[in-house]
Short mmCIF file of C-alpha atoms (C1' of nucleotides) and ligand atoms in Angstrom, two decimals:
data_model
loop_
_atom_site.label_atom_id
_atom_site.label_comp_id
_atom_site.label_asym_id
_atom_site.label_seq_id
_atom_site.Cartn_x
_atom_site.Cartn_y
_atom_site.Cartn_z
CA MET A 243 -44.20 13.01 39.92
CA SER A 244 -45.27 16.32 38.55
CA SER A 245 -42.95 17.12 35.71
CA SER A 246 -44.38 20.01 33.76
CA ALA A 247 -40.84 20.41 32.49
CA LEU A 248 -42.16 22.37 29.52
CA PRO A 249 -43.99 25.47 30.63
CA TYR A 250 -43.59 26.69 27.09
CA ARG A 251 -46.47 24.66 25.72
CA PRO A 252 -50.02 25.14 26.83
CA HIS A 253 -51.39 22.30 28.89
CA ASN A 254 -53.87 21.52 31.61
CA HIS A 255 -52.06 23.30 34.34
CA GLN A 256 -54.66 22.51 36.97
CA ALA A 257 -53.53 18.92 36.67
CA CYS A 258 -49.92 19.96 37.24
CA VAL A 259 -50.94 21.83 40.34
CA ALA A 260 -53.04 19.00 41.68
CA GLN A 261 -50.22 16.57 41.11
CA ALA A 262 -47.71 18.86 42.80
CA LEU A 263 -49.97 19.17 45.82
CA ALA A 264 -50.45 15.42 45.98
CA ASP A 265 -46.71 14.92 45.79
CA ALA A 266 -46.20 17.50 48.50
CA ARG A 267 -48.62 15.73 50.81
CA THR A 268 -46.77 12.48 50.28
CA ILE A 269 -43.38 14.04 50.87
CA CYS A 270 -44.51 15.78 54.02
CA GLN A 271 -46.03 12.61 55.39
CA GLN A 272 -42.80 10.77 54.77
CA HIS A 273 -40.96 13.39 56.80
CA ASN A 274 -43.57 13.76 59.51
CA ALA A 275 -43.93 17.36 58.47
CA ARG A 276 -47.23 19.17 58.63
CA LEU A 277 -48.50 20.57 55.40
CA THR A 278 -50.93 22.94 57.07
CA PRO A 279 -53.65 24.76 55.14
CA THR A 280 -51.61 27.94 54.85
CA ARG A 281 -48.55 26.10 53.63
CA GLU A 282 -50.56 24.11 51.16
CA ARG A 283 -52.31 27.21 49.89
CA VAL A 284 -49.00 29.00 49.39
CA LEU A 285 -47.63 26.04 47.50
CA GLU A 286 -50.75 25.96 45.37
CA LEU A 287 -50.47 29.64 44.54
CA ILE A 288 -46.86 29.28 43.55
CA TRP A 289 -47.67 26.35 41.35
CA GLN A 290 -50.62 28.04 39.74
CA SER A 291 -48.34 30.77 38.46
CA HIS A 292 -46.07 29.74 35.66
CA LYS A 293 -43.76 32.57 36.58
CA PRO A 294 -41.97 32.86 39.89
CA LEU A 295 -43.99 34.66 42.53
CA GLY A 296 -42.61 37.13 45.00
CA ALA A 297 -43.48 36.76 48.65
CA TYR A 298 -45.63 39.85 48.49
CA ASP A 299 -47.42 38.55 45.43
CA VAL A 300 -48.38 35.52 47.46
CA LEU A 301 -49.39 37.79 50.29
CA ALA A 302 -51.67 39.75 48.00
CA VAL A 303 -53.49 36.65 46.83
CA LEU A 304 -53.91 35.44 50.39
CA ALA A 305 -55.47 38.80 51.14
CA GLU A 306 -57.91 38.29 48.27
CA ASP A 307 -58.69 34.91 49.81
CA GLY A 308 -59.82 36.81 52.86
CA HIS A 309 -56.84 35.52 54.80
CA ASN A 310 -55.58 38.46 56.82
CA ALA A 311 -51.96 37.45 56.59
CA ALA A 312 -48.81 39.40 57.35
CA PRO A 313 -45.40 38.96 55.74
CA PRO A 314 -44.08 36.50 58.34
CA THR A 315 -46.90 34.12 57.51
CA VAL A 316 -45.77 33.95 53.92
CA TYR A 317 -42.07 33.82 54.62
CA ARG A 318 -42.56 31.07 57.16
CA ALA A 319 -44.59 29.04 54.74
CA LEU A 320 -41.96 29.58 52.06
CA ASP A 321 -39.18 28.56 54.44
CA PHE A 322 -41.05 25.40 55.20
CA LEU A 323 -41.66 24.60 51.56
CA GLN A 324 -38.04 25.25 50.71
CA GLN A 325 -36.89 23.08 53.56
CA TYR A 326 -38.73 20.12 52.11
CA GLY A 327 -37.64 20.89 48.58
CA LEU A 328 -41.11 21.82 47.37
CA VAL A 329 -40.21 25.27 46.13
CA HIS A 330 -37.03 27.02 45.11
CA ARG A 331 -36.07 30.60 45.66
CA ILE A 332 -34.68 32.35 42.61
CA ALA A 333 -32.13 34.73 44.07
CA SER A 334 -31.82 36.87 40.98
CA LEU A 335 -35.56 37.53 41.01
CA ASN A 336 -36.35 37.54 44.72
CA ALA A 337 -39.08 35.12 43.85
CA PHE A 338 -40.20 31.55 44.32
CA THR A 339 -41.09 28.78 41.97
CA GLY A 340 -42.44 25.28 42.45
CA CYS A 341 -39.85 22.54 42.27
CA THR A 342 -40.49 20.27 39.33
CA HIS A 343 -38.38 17.50 40.82
CA ALA A 344 -39.71 17.47 44.36
CA GLY A 345 -38.78 14.36 46.23
CA LYS A 346 -35.91 13.44 43.97
CA SER A 347 -32.52 14.67 44.97
CA HIS A 348 -31.44 16.98 42.21
CA ASN A 349 -29.05 19.77 41.39
CA GLY A 350 -31.30 22.36 39.92
CA MET A 351 -30.44 25.00 37.43
CA PHE A 352 -32.85 27.64 36.20
CA LEU A 353 -33.36 29.05 32.75
CA ILE A 354 -35.15 32.36 33.11
CA CYS A 355 -36.61 34.08 30.06
CA ARG A 356 -36.09 37.81 30.09
CA SER A 357 -38.95 38.34 27.76
CA CYS A 358 -41.82 36.15 28.92
CA GLY A 359 -40.60 35.53 32.46
CA ASN A 360 -41.07 31.79 32.32
CA VAL A 361 -38.64 29.68 34.26
CA LEU A 362 -37.50 26.20 33.41
CA GLU A 363 -35.84 24.13 36.08
CA LEU A 364 -33.51 21.51 34.83
CA THR A 365 -31.24 18.92 36.29
CA ALA A 366 -27.85 19.14 34.65
CA PRO A 367 -25.52 16.47 36.00
CA ALA A 368 -22.70 17.55 33.69
CA VAL A 369 -22.85 21.10 35.02
CA SER A 370 -23.09 19.91 38.56
CA SER A 371 -20.12 17.61 38.32
CA ALA A 372 -17.97 20.18 36.55
CA LEU A 373 -18.89 22.63 39.25
CA HIS A 374 -17.98 20.26 42.05
CA ARG A 375 -14.67 19.49 40.41
CA ALA A 376 -13.91 23.20 40.15
CA ALA A 377 -14.80 23.69 43.80
CA ALA A 378 -12.71 20.70 44.81
CA GLU A 379 -9.70 22.18 43.06
CA GLU A 380 -9.98 25.07 45.47
CA SER A 381 -10.55 22.71 48.37
CA PHE A 382 -13.91 24.31 48.80
CA ARG A 383 -16.77 22.31 50.25
CA PRO A 384 -20.05 23.25 48.58
CA GLU A 385 -23.22 23.14 50.61
CA ASP A 386 -25.62 24.95 48.38
CA VAL A 387 -25.40 25.77 44.69
CA THR A 388 -27.23 28.55 42.88
CA ILE A 389 -27.27 28.45 39.09
CA GLU A 390 -29.53 30.93 37.38
CA VAL A 391 -29.33 31.67 33.69
CA SER A 392 -31.07 34.70 32.34
CA GLY A 393 -31.71 34.82 28.61
CA TYR A 394 -34.31 34.07 25.97
CA CYS A 395 -36.45 30.99 25.73
CA PRO A 396 -36.95 29.38 22.32
CA ARG A 397 -40.31 30.99 21.76
CA CYS A 398 -39.21 34.49 22.64
CA ALA A 399 -35.89 34.16 20.82
CA SER A 400 -37.70 33.28 17.60
CA ASP A 401 -40.46 35.81 18.07
CA ASP A 402 -38.21 38.66 17.12
CA ALA A 403 -34.67 39.89 17.06
CA HIS A 404 -33.36 40.19 20.58
CA GLY A 405 -29.82 40.08 19.21
CA MET B 116 -3.98 42.65 36.25
CA SER B 117 -5.01 42.52 39.85
CA SER B 118 -5.43 38.91 40.70
CA SER B 119 -5.68 38.53 44.43
CA ALA B 120 -7.27 35.25 43.55
CA LEU B 121 -6.40 33.96 46.98
CA PRO B 122 -8.05 36.04 49.65
CA TYR B 123 -7.32 33.19 52.01
CA ARG B 124 -3.67 34.11 52.48
CA PRO B 125 -2.58 37.38 54.00
CA HIS B 126 -0.94 39.72 51.55
CA ASN B 127 -0.38 43.37 50.83
CA HIS B 128 -3.93 44.15 49.97
CA GLN B 129 -3.29 47.82 49.39
CA ALA B 130 -1.30 46.77 46.35
CA CYS B 131 -4.28 44.74 45.09
CA VAL B 132 -6.51 47.73 45.51
CA ALA B 133 -4.10 50.09 43.80
CA GLN B 134 -3.73 47.69 40.92
CA ALA B 135 -7.49 47.26 40.62
CA LEU B 136 -7.95 51.03 40.49
CA ALA B 137 -5.24 51.38 37.88
CA ASP B 138 -6.86 48.67 35.79
CA ALA B 139 -10.21 50.36 36.17
CA ARG B 140 -8.84 53.66 34.91
CA THR B 141 -7.40 51.92 31.90
CA ILE B 142 -10.61 50.08 31.14
CA CYS B 143 -12.72 53.19 31.47
CA GLN B 144 -10.42 55.17 29.22
CA GLN B 145 -10.67 52.48 26.59
CA HIS B 146 -14.45 52.79 26.69
CA ASN B 147 -14.59 56.55 26.96
CA ALA B 148 -16.32 56.13 30.26
CA ARG B 149 -15.77 58.53 33.11
CA LEU B 150 -14.43 57.03 36.29
CA THR B 151 -15.53 59.96 38.42
CA PRO B 152 -14.30 60.47 41.99
CA THR B 153 -17.44 58.93 43.48
CA ARG B 154 -17.28 55.92 41.22
CA GLU B 155 -13.60 55.45 41.90
CA ARG B 156 -14.10 55.78 45.63
CA VAL B 157 -16.88 53.20 45.60
CA LEU B 158 -14.70 50.81 43.65
CA GLU B 159 -11.87 51.37 46.11
CA LEU B 160 -14.11 50.67 49.08
CA ILE B 161 -15.36 47.48 47.56
CA TRP B 162 -11.86 46.34 46.81
CA GLN B 163 -10.60 47.22 50.26
CA SER B 164 -13.06 44.82 51.77
CA HIS B 165 -12.25 41.20 51.25
CA LYS B 166 -15.86 40.37 51.79
CA PRO B 167 -18.67 41.56 49.57
CA LEU B 168 -20.07 44.91 50.62
CA GLY B 169 -23.72 45.83 50.62
CA ALA B 170 -24.77 49.10 49.02
CA TYR B 171 -25.59 50.50 52.43
CA ASP B 172 -22.21 49.46 53.77
CA VAL B 173 -20.65 51.54 51.02
CA LEU B 174 -23.01 54.34 51.86
CA ALA B 175 -21.94 54.26 55.50
CA VAL B 176 -18.27 54.58 54.62
CA LEU B 177 -19.00 57.43 52.24
CA ALA B 178 -20.76 59.11 55.13
CA GLU B 179 -17.64 58.70 57.26
CA ASP B 180 -15.73 60.27 54.40
CA GLY B 181 -17.89 63.29 54.90
CA HIS B 182 -19.64 62.62 51.62
CA ASN B 183 -23.27 63.33 52.26
CA ALA B 184 -24.52 60.67 49.87
CA ALA B 185 -27.93 59.10 49.46
CA PRO B 186 -28.74 55.60 48.22
CA PRO B 187 -29.09 56.54 44.55
CA THR B 188 -25.53 57.81 44.52
CA VAL B 189 -24.23 54.42 45.56
CA TYR B 190 -26.54 52.39 43.36
CA ARG B 191 -25.65 54.51 40.35
CA ALA B 192 -21.96 54.08 40.96
CA LEU B 193 -22.46 50.36 41.38
CA ASP B 194 -24.48 50.15 38.18
CA PHE B 195 -21.69 51.89 36.35
CA LEU B 196 -19.02 49.65 37.79
CA GLN B 197 -21.03 46.56 36.94
CA GLN B 198 -21.59 47.82 33.43
CA TYR B 199 -17.87 47.94 32.81
CA GLY B 200 -17.24 44.64 34.55
CA LEU B 201 -15.39 46.16 37.47
CA VAL B 202 -17.58 44.72 40.17
CA HIS B 203 -19.99 41.84 40.42
CA ARG B 204 -23.20 41.67 42.31
CA ILE B 205 -23.65 38.53 44.39
CA ALA B 206 -27.36 37.91 44.20
CA SER B 207 -27.49 35.50 47.09
CA LEU B 208 -25.91 38.10 49.37
CA ASN B 209 -27.30 41.34 47.98
CA ALA B 210 -23.73 42.52 47.96
CA PHE B 211 -20.94 43.54 45.65
CA THR B 212 -17.40 42.36 45.18
CA GLY B 213 -14.52 43.55 43.03
CA CYS B 214 -14.02 41.61 39.84
CA THR B 215 -10.69 39.84 39.88
CA HIS B 216 -10.71 39.41 36.12
CA ALA B 217 -11.69 42.88 35.04
CA GLY B 218 -11.03 43.54 31.41
CA LYS B 219 -10.84 39.91 30.43
CA SER B 220 -14.01 38.31 29.25
CA HIS B 221 -14.79 35.63 31.78
CA ASN B 222 -17.56 33.46 33.07
CA GLY B 223 -17.37 34.01 36.75
CA MET B 224 -18.41 31.68 39.46
CA PHE B 225 -18.31 32.50 43.13
CA LEU B 226 -17.33 30.37 46.10
CA ILE B 227 -18.80 31.94 49.20
CA CYS B 228 -17.69 30.77 52.63
CA ARG B 229 -20.54 30.51 55.08
CA SER B 230 -18.21 30.82 57.99
CA CYS B 231 -15.74 33.58 57.20
CA GLY B 232 -17.68 35.28 54.44
CA ASN B 233 -14.79 35.41 52.01
CA VAL B 234 -15.61 35.10 48.37
CA LEU B 235 -13.45 33.61 45.67
CA GLU B 236 -14.25 34.36 42.08
CA LEU B 237 -13.12 31.77 39.64
CA THR B 238 -13.26 31.23 35.96
CA ALA B 239 -14.42 27.72 35.27
CA PRO B 240 -14.50 27.02 31.56
CA ALA B 241 -15.62 23.43 32.08
CA VAL B 242 -18.63 24.59 34.08
CA SER B 243 -19.41 27.30 31.61
CA SER B 244 -19.31 25.04 28.60
CA ALA B 245 -21.37 22.32 30.29
CA LEU B 246 -23.88 24.97 31.19
CA HIS B 247 -24.11 26.34 27.68
CA ARG B 248 -24.55 22.85 26.31
CA ALA B 249 -27.39 22.23 28.75
CA ALA B 250 -29.03 25.50 27.77
CA ALA B 251 -28.59 24.73 24.08
CA GLU B 252 -30.38 21.42 24.53
CA GLU B 253 -33.40 23.42 25.61
CA SER B 254 -32.87 25.89 22.76
CA PHE B 255 -32.37 28.56 25.36
CA ARG B 256 -30.13 31.50 24.60
CA PRO B 257 -28.21 32.57 27.71
CA GLU B 258 -27.41 36.21 28.20
CA ASP B 259 -26.27 36.29 31.78
CA VAL B 260 -25.17 33.49 34.05
CA THR B 261 -25.23 33.50 37.84
CA ILE B 262 -23.31 30.78 39.63
CA GLU B 263 -22.92 31.16 43.37
CA VAL B 264 -21.75 28.35 45.59
CA SER B 265 -22.22 28.65 49.29
CA GLY B 266 -20.14 26.36 51.49
CA TYR B 267 -16.92 26.23 53.48
CA CYS B 268 -13.54 27.44 52.38
CA PRO B 269 -10.49 25.27 53.11
CA ARG B 270 -9.52 27.22 56.18
CA CYS B 271 -12.96 27.19 57.75
CA ALA B 272 -13.64 23.58 56.79
CA SER B 273 -10.50 22.45 58.57
CA ASP B 274 -10.98 24.75 61.54
CA ASP B 275 -13.70 22.58 62.97
CA ALA B 276 -16.49 20.21 62.21
CA HIS B 277 -19.04 21.91 60.04
CA GLY B 278 -20.21 18.49 58.97
"C1'" DT C 253 -21.11 82.30 25.81
"C1'" DT C 254 -24.48 79.11 24.89
"C1'" DG C 255 -26.51 75.00 24.69
"C1'" DC C 256 -26.36 69.97 25.14
"C1'" DT C 257 -25.46 65.70 27.74
"C1'" DA C 258 -23.89 63.02 31.47
"C1'" DA C 259 -23.57 62.90 36.23
"C1'" DT C 260 -25.00 64.06 40.82
"C1'" DG C 261 -28.02 65.81 44.66
"C1'" DT C 262 -32.33 65.44 47.13
"C1'" DT C 263 -36.52 63.78 48.80
"C1'" DA C 264 -39.55 60.52 49.15
"C1'" DT C 265 -41.21 55.97 48.60
"C1'" DA C 266 -41.40 51.16 47.07
"C1'" DA C 267 -40.13 46.43 47.63
"C1'" DT C 268 -38.23 42.83 50.26
"C1'" DG C 269 -37.33 40.54 54.51
"C1'" DT C 270 -36.86 40.04 59.87
"C1'" DT C 271 -37.58 40.16 65.09
"C1'" DG C 272 -40.08 39.32 69.12
"C1'" DC C 273 -43.69 37.98 71.66
"C1'" DA C 274 -48.41 36.44 72.58
"C1'" DA C 275 -52.15 33.40 71.34
"C1'" DA C 276 -53.77 29.38 69.38
"C1'" DT C 277 -53.40 24.81 67.76
"C1'" DT C 278 -51.65 20.22 67.56
"C1'" DC C 279 -49.36 16.30 69.42
"C1'" DC C 280 -48.54 12.83 72.82
"C1'" DG C 281 -48.21 10.42 76.95
"C1'" DC C 282 -51.21 9.58 80.61
"C1'" DG D 258 -60.61 12.77 77.44
"C1'" DC D 259 -56.81 15.63 80.05
"C1'" DG D 260 -52.73 18.39 80.69
"C1'" DG D 261 -48.39 19.86 79.39
"C1'" DA D 262 -44.87 20.39 75.66
"C1'" DA D 263 -43.92 21.64 71.16
"C1'" DT D 264 -45.22 23.54 66.89
"C1'" DT D 265 -47.63 26.81 64.36
"C1'" DT D 266 -49.86 31.15 63.66
"C1'" DG D 267 -51.25 36.16 64.48
"C1'" DC D 268 -49.68 40.48 64.94
"C1'" DA D 269 -47.09 44.80 65.35
"C1'" DA D 270 -43.23 46.91 64.66
"C1'" DC D 271 -39.02 47.31 62.37
"C1'" DA D 272 -34.85 46.54 59.26
"C1'" DT D 273 -32.83 46.24 54.86
"C1'" DT D 274 -32.47 46.82 50.00
"C1'" DA D 275 -33.69 49.34 45.92
"C1'" DT D 276 -36.01 52.79 42.92
"C1'" DA D 277 -38.78 56.96 41.18
"C1'" DA D 278 -39.04 61.61 40.20
"C1'" DC D 279 -37.28 65.87 39.64
"C1'" DA D 280 -33.90 69.67 40.55
"C1'" DT D 281 -29.08 70.91 40.08
"C1'" DT D 282 -24.45 70.83 38.62
"C1'" DA D 283 -20.33 69.61 35.99
"C1'" DG D 284 -18.12 68.55 31.54
"C1'" DC D 285 -17.73 69.58 26.87
"C1'" DA D 286 -18.17 71.40 22.31
"C1'" DA D 287 -20.02 74.64 18.77
ZN1 LIG E 599 -36.05 21.55 42.13
ZN1 LIG E 600 -39.81 33.50 26.79
ZN1 LIG E 601 -15.25 38.87 37.42
ZN1 LIG E 602 -13.88 30.59 55.21
#
DNA sequence: TTGCTAATGTTATAATGTTGCAAATTCCGC
DNA sequence: GCGGAATTTGCAACATTATAACATTAGCAA
């Protein structure tokens, strides 16, 4: 599975993307879902960017492709990809990022660097379980959990004095 | 301090609102910040609603007030109120809710009912500390944490079969 | 008063996301 | 292959959320 869990370090990102697409094809097959060309292209674009892409960013690249797409095309593709856990929407950014744990069930949490914009998705079982306990104490039944942490990544924090 | 921590039960909400406004005045005085009529009115409106209000919802009520306001007026007031911790923005809803722990430093987390729309803000130290540990393991320095849990509140979960 | 700063008004526009329906494509049983 | 159902896409218009830019006013102090 594609686990470029460290976007901080340079690496052969084309390989990440290729792996993510391969994974996506497998996952869609398993669910009898159709990873159509548009959907695959959108997933590819999102993966190619290390930073979350807005829907209209995707739209712009599709336009460069020569694909005369309108917003619904992109949003529909994104809905599909989210549905199968291939991308996540970052609510605090109105943007989308490729899931680095696609296929595995996971409780994602996002570390978003204010300086460089990179996003790291991690699975934090301790956070997740503490959160579910807290919800249970209120007799609340969670269906969907959003955890987004804005701050400074190691590289940017050391670069200079942000605080 | 205004702690209508249980929006589930009926109660004298006007008292909550009055208390929240009184607290806000105190907090602003302490910071030499001006809680102008517009800002105070926006805070009041947000508190009066048990459910998070969108900026344009606020705008609509201001219009009913006879206040001929434009979007920037509302967004500025909301920015101010956020700055002093009097309201929170719920990213997953694009809406604002009164802070039930204004003045105290707190790591909020929001339980959002999909059915009735009520929002409960809680302080969950266990979640917060687990989260900071997870971030620290990645050498990430958190500045702002968003935790929003969508699901079913006790009342709505028992009402009928959501699952 | 005068001058400075914070706050507000005003207009326009940007950015993000949705609805509704028609056309095309794909799937599937025949 | 063929025909009908279901899914997917194209397309136009629209709705919602948020900001930019600049003029004006209110608060405050020398
Ligand atoms: Zn994920
Ligand atoms: Zn960074
Ligand atoms: Zn709060
Ligand atoms: Zn409820």
